[in-house]
Short mmCIF file of C-alpha atoms in Angstrom, two decimals:
data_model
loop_
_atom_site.label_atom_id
_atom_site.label_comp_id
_atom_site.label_asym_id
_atom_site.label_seq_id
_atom_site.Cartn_x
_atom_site.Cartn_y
_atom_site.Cartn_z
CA UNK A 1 0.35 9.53 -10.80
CA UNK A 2 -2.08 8.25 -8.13
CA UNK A 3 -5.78 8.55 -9.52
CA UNK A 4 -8.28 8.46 -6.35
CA UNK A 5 -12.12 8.08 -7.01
CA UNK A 6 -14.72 9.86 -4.96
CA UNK A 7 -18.26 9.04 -6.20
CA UNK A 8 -19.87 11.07 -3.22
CA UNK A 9 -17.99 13.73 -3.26
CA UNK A 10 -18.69 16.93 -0.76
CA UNK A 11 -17.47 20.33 0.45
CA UNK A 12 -17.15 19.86 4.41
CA UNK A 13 -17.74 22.27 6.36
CA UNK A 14 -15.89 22.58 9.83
CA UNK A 15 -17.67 24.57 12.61
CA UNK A 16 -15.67 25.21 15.92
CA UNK A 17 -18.19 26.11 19.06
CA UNK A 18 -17.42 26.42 22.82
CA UNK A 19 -19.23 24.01 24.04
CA UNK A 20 -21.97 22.24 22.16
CA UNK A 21 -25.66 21.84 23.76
CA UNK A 22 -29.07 20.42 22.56
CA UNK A 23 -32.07 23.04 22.21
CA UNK A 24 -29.41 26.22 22.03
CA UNK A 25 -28.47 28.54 19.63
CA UNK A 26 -24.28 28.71 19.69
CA UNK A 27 -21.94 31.53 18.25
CA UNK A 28 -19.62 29.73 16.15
CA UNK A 29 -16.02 31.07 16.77
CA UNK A 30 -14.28 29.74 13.38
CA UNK A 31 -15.77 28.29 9.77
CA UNK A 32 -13.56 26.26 7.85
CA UNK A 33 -14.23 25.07 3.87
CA UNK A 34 -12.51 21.82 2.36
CA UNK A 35 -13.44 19.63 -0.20
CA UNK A 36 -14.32 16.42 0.71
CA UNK A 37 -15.26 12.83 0.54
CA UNK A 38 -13.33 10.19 1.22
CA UNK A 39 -10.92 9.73 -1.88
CA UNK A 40 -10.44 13.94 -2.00
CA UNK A 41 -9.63 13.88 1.79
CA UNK A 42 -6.86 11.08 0.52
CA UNK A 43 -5.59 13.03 -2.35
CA UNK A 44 -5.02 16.06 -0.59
CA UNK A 45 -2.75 14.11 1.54
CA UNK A 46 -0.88 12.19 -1.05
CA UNK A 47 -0.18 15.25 -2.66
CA UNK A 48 0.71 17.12 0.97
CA UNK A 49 3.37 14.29 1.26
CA UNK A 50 4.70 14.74 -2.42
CA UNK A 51 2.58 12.95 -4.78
CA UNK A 52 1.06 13.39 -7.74
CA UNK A 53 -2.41 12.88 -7.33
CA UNK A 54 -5.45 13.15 -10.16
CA UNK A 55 -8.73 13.29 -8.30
CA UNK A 56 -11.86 12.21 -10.46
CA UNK A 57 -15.93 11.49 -8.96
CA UNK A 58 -18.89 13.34 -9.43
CA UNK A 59 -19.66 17.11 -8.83
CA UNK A 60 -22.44 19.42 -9.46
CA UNK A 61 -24.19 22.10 -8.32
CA UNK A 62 -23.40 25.40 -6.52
CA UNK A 63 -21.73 23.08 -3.86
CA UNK A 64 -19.97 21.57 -6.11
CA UNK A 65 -18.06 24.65 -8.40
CA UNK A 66 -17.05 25.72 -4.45
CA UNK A 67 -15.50 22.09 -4.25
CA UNK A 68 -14.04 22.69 -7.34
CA UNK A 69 -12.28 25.92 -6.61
CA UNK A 70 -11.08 24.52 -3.46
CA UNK A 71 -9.61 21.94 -5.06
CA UNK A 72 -8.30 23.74 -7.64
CA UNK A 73 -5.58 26.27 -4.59
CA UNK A 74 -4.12 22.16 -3.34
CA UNK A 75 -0.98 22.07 -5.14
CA UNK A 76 -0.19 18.61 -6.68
CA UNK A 77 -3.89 17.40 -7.37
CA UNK A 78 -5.33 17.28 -10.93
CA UNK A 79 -9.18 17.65 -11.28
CA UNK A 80 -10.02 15.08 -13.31
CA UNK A 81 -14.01 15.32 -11.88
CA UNK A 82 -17.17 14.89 -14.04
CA UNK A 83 -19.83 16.99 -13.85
CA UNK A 84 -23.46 16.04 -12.66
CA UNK A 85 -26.81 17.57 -12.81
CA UNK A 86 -27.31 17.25 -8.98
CA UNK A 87 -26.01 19.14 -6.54
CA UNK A 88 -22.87 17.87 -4.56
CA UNK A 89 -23.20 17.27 -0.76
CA UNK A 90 -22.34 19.26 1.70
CA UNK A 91 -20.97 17.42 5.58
CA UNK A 92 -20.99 19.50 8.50
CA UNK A 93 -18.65 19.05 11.32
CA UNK A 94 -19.19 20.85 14.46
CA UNK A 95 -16.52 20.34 16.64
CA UNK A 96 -17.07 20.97 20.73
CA UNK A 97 -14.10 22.84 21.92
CA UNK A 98 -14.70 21.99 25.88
CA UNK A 99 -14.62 18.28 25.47
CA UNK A 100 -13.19 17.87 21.95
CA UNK A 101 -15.57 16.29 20.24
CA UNK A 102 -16.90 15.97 17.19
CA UNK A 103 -20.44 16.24 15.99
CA UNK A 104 -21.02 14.77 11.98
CA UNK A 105 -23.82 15.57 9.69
CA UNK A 106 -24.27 13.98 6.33
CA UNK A 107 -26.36 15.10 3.39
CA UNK A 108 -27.01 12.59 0.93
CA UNK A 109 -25.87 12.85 -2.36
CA UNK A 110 -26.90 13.62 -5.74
CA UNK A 111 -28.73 11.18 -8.04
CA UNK A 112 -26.61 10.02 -10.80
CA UNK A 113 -28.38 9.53 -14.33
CA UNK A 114 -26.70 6.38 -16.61
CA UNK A 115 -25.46 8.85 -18.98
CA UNK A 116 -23.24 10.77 -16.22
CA UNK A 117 -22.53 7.15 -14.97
CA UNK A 118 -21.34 6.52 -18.44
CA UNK A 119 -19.11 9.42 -18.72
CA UNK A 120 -17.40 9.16 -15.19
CA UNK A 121 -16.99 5.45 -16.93
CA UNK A 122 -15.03 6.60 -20.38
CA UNK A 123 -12.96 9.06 -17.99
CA UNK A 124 -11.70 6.18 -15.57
CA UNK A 125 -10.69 4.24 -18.42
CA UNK A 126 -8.69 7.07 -19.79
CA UNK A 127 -7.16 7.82 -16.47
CA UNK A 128 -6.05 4.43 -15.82
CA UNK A 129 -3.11 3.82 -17.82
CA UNK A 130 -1.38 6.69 -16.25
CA UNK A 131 -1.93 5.29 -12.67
CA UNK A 132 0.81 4.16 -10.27
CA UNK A 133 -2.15 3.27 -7.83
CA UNK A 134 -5.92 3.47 -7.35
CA UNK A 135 -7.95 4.04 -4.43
CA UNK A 136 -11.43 3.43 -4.57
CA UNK A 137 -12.98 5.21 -1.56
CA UNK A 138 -16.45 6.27 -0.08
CA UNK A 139 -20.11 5.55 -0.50
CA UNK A 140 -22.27 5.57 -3.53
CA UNK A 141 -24.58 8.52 -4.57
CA UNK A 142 -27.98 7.25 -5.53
CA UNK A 143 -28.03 6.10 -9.17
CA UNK A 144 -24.99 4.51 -9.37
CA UNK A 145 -24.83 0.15 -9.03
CA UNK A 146 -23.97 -1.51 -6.08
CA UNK A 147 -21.31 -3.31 -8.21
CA UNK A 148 -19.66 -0.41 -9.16
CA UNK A 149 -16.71 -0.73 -6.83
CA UNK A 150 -16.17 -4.69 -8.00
CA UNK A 151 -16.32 -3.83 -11.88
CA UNK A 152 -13.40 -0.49 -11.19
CA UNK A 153 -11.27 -3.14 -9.35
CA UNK A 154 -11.38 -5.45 -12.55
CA UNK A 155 -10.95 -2.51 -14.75
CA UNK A 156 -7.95 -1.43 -12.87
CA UNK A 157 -6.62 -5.02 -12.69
CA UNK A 158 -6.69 -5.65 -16.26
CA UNK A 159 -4.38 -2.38 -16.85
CA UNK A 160 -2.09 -3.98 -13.95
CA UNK A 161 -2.96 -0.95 -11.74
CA UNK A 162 -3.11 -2.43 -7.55
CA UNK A 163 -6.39 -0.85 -6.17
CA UNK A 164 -6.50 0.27 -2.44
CA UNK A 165 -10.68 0.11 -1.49
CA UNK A 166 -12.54 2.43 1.12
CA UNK A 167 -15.88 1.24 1.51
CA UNK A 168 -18.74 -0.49 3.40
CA UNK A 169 -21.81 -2.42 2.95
CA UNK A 170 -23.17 -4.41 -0.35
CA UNK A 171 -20.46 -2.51 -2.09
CA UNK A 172 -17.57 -3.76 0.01
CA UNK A 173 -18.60 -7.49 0.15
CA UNK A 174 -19.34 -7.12 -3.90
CA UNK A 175 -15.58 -5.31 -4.97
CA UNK A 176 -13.96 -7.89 -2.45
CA UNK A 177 -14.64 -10.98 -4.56
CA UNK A 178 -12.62 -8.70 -7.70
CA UNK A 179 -9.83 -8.92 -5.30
CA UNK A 180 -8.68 -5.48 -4.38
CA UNK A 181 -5.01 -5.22 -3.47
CA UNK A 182 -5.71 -3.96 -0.20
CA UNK A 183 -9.14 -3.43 1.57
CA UNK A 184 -9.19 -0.98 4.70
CA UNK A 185 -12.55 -1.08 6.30
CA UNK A 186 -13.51 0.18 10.06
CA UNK A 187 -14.08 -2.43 12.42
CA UNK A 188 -18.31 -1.60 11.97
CA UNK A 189 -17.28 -2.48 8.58
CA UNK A 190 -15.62 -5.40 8.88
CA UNK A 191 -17.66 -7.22 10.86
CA UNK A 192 -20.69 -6.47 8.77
CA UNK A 193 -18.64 -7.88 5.52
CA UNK A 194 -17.10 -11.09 7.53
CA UNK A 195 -19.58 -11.54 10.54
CA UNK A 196 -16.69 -11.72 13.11
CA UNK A 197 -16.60 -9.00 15.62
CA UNK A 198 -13.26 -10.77 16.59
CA UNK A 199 -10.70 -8.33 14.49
CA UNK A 200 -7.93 -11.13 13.70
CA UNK A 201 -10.43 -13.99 12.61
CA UNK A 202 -12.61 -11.17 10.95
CA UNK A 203 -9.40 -9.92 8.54
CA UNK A 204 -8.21 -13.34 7.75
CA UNK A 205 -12.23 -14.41 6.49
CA UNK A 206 -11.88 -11.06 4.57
CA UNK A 207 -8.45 -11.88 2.71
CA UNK A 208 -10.08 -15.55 2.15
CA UNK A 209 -12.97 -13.78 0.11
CA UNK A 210 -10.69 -12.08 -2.00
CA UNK A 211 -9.08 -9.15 -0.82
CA UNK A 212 -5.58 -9.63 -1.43
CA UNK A 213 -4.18 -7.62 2.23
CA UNK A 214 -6.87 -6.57 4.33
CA UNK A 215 -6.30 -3.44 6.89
CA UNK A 216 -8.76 -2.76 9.69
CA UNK A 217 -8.78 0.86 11.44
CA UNK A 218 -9.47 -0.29 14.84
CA UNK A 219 -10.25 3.44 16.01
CA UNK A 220 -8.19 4.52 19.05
CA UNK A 221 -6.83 1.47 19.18
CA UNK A 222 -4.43 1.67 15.49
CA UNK A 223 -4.61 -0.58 12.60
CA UNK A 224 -4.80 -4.45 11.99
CA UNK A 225 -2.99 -5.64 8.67
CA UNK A 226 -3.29 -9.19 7.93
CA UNK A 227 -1.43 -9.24 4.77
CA UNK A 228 0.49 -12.53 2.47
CA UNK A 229 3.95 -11.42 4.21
CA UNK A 230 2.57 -11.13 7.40
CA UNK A 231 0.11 -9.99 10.56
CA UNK A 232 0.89 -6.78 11.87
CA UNK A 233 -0.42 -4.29 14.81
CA UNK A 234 0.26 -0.49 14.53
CA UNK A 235 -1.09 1.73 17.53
CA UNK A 236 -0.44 5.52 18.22
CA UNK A 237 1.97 6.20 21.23
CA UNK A 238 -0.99 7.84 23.18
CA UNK A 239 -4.82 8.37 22.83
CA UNK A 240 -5.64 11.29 20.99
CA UNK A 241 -8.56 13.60 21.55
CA UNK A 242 -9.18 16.26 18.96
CA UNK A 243 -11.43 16.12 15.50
CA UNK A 244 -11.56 12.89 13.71
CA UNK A 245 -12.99 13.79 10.76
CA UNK A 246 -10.84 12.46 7.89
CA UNK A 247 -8.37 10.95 10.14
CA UNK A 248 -8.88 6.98 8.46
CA UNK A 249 -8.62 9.15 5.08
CA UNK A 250 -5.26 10.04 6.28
CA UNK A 251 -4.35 6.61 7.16
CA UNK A 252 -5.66 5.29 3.25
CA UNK A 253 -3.23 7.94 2.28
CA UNK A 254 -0.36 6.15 4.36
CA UNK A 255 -1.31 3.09 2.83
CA UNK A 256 -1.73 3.87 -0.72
CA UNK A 257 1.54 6.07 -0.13
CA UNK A 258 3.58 3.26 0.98
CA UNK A 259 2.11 0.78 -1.94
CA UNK A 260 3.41 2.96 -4.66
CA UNK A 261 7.03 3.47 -2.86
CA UNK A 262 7.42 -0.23 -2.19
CA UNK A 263 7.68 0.24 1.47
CA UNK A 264 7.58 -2.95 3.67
CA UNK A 265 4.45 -3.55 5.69
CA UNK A 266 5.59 -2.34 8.98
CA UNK A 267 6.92 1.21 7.31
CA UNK A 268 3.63 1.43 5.44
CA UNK A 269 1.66 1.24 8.78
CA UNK A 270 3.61 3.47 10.68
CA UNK A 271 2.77 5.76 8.55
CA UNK A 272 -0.75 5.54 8.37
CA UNK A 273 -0.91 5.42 11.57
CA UNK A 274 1.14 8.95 12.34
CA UNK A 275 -0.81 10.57 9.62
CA UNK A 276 -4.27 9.22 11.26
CA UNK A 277 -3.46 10.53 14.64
CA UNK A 278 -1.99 13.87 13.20
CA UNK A 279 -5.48 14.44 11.34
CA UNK A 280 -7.15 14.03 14.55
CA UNK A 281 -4.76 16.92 15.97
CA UNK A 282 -5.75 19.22 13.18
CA UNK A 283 -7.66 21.72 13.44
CA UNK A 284 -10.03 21.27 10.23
CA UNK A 285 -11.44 18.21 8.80
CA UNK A 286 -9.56 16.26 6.63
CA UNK A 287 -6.46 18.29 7.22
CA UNK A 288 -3.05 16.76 9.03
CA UNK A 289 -0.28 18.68 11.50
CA UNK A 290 2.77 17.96 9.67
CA UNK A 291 4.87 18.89 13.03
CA UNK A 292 2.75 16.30 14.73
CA UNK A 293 3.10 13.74 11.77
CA UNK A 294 6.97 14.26 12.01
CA UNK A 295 7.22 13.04 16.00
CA UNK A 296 4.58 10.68 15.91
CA UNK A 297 5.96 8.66 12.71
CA UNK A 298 9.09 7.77 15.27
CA UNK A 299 6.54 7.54 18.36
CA UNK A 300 4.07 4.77 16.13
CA UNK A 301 4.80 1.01 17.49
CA UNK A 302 3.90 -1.80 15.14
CA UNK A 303 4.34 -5.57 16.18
CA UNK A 304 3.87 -8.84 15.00
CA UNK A 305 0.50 -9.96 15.47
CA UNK A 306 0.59 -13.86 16.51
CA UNK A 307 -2.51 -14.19 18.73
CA UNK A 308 -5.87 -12.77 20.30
CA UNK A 309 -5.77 -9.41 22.50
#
């Protein structure tokens, strides 16, 4: 079983439009529910490419029971989620069908009390001894401490579980030092954490804090691994225009999915990689063409990654 952990969990919404414009009303043409957050976007692909996935995080509210009973018709994910006071967040994707792209807005999420903090606690302990692999993914709701990520790492490395972390800011440079198994931050991300916009010097200073592989989504331009067996580029055959909501979820998924098969590196970024530019082909956020995943996992180039672009 792979356990994934959303703290910020949210049902995203997905509105299509025909062409999006300031100061107008629009008439949307298709709606489109899913639940979301970062570490539910990843376990609905793990379990779309065979896994068995429990899902745990916060929910609550009215937004959260329809999270729950969306979560509830993906086959191959457990809910394992504890309940809040506050009401989960909702994200709203409106996605311009005349130039293809996509427009994001965020709530913020619910404030967690210590008690609920304590409970999601007891249940990630009693989750972890049944995990193949644990990815820690997303922002924190307000409540919950900025060292949360770094004390789940050690909790998961004292069961022997490797941990696969999502994340950005004060969280991120915090759970680095408790030396993740792999780290896959943006390049925003990582430059913020290392202070290197440069992406090769900026994922070796992150493996030298801690992080034990370090993978950067580079956008458009594929995936960075800088890893102890080696330095390795992955880019999509072509760019890609569509939604990219959820489409570095899909890659985490590719990731975590090749950790717990033993896949070398190169396999293991392929993947991500075709799964990341299929989610950007799909028509809903944090959804993946599995025709398009097919081609493109043959169509993904990875090299050796010796020097400087």
């Amino acid at each position: 079983m792979i356990l994934t952990v959303t703290l910020n969990t949210a049902l995203d919404i997905t509105y299509r439009v025909g062409s999006l414009r300031p100061h107008t009303s629009h008439r949307v043409s298709e709606v489109a529910e899913r639940p979301g957050g970062k570490g539910l976007n990843v376990a609905r692909v793990l379990a779309a490419l065979g896994h068995e996935v429990t899902a745990t995080g916060f929910v609550g509210g009215a937004t959260g029971r329809r999270t729950r009973e969306l979560l509830a018709d993906t086959p191959g994910v457990t809910d394992a989620l504890v309940p809040v006071a506050g009401a989960t967040r909702r994200t709203i994707a409106v996605v311009d069908d005349l130039s293809g792209d996509t427009t994001q807005l965020n709530e913020p999420g619910p404030q967690v009390a210590p008690a609920e903090w304590g409970a999601f606690l007891d249940r990630y302990d009693e989750l972890l001894p049944a995990a193949s692999a644990v990815a820690l993914c997303g922002s924190l709701p307000p409540g919950v401490p900025v060292g949360a990520y770094a004390n789940l790492v050690r909790a998961a490395r004292s069961h022997g579980v490797p941990v696969l972390l999502d994340t950005s800011g004060e969280p991120l440079r915090r759970a680095v030092a408790a030396r993740p198994d792999i780290v896959k931050p943006n390049a925003d991300e990582l430059a913020e954490l290392t202070g290197s916009h440069e992406p090769l010097r900026a994922t070796q200073d992150a493996r030298r804090r801690g992080a034990h592989a370090v993978v950067a989504s580079l956008g458009p331009q594929g995936l960075l691994a800088a890893t102890p067996e080696g330095r390795w580029r992955a880019t999509p055959p072509a760019r890609l225009h569509g939604n990219p909501t959820g489409a570095g979820d899909s890659a985490t998924a590719g990731l975590l999915s090749g950790l717990v098969e033993h896949l070398p590196w190169p396999q293991r970024l392929a993947r991500a990689t075709a799964l990341s530019a299929a989610t950007v082909l799909a028509p809903a956020a944090g959804e993946f063409d599995h025709t398009a995943y097919e081609e493109l996992l043959g169509q993904a180039v990875v090299t050796t990654y010796t020097s400087v672009a």
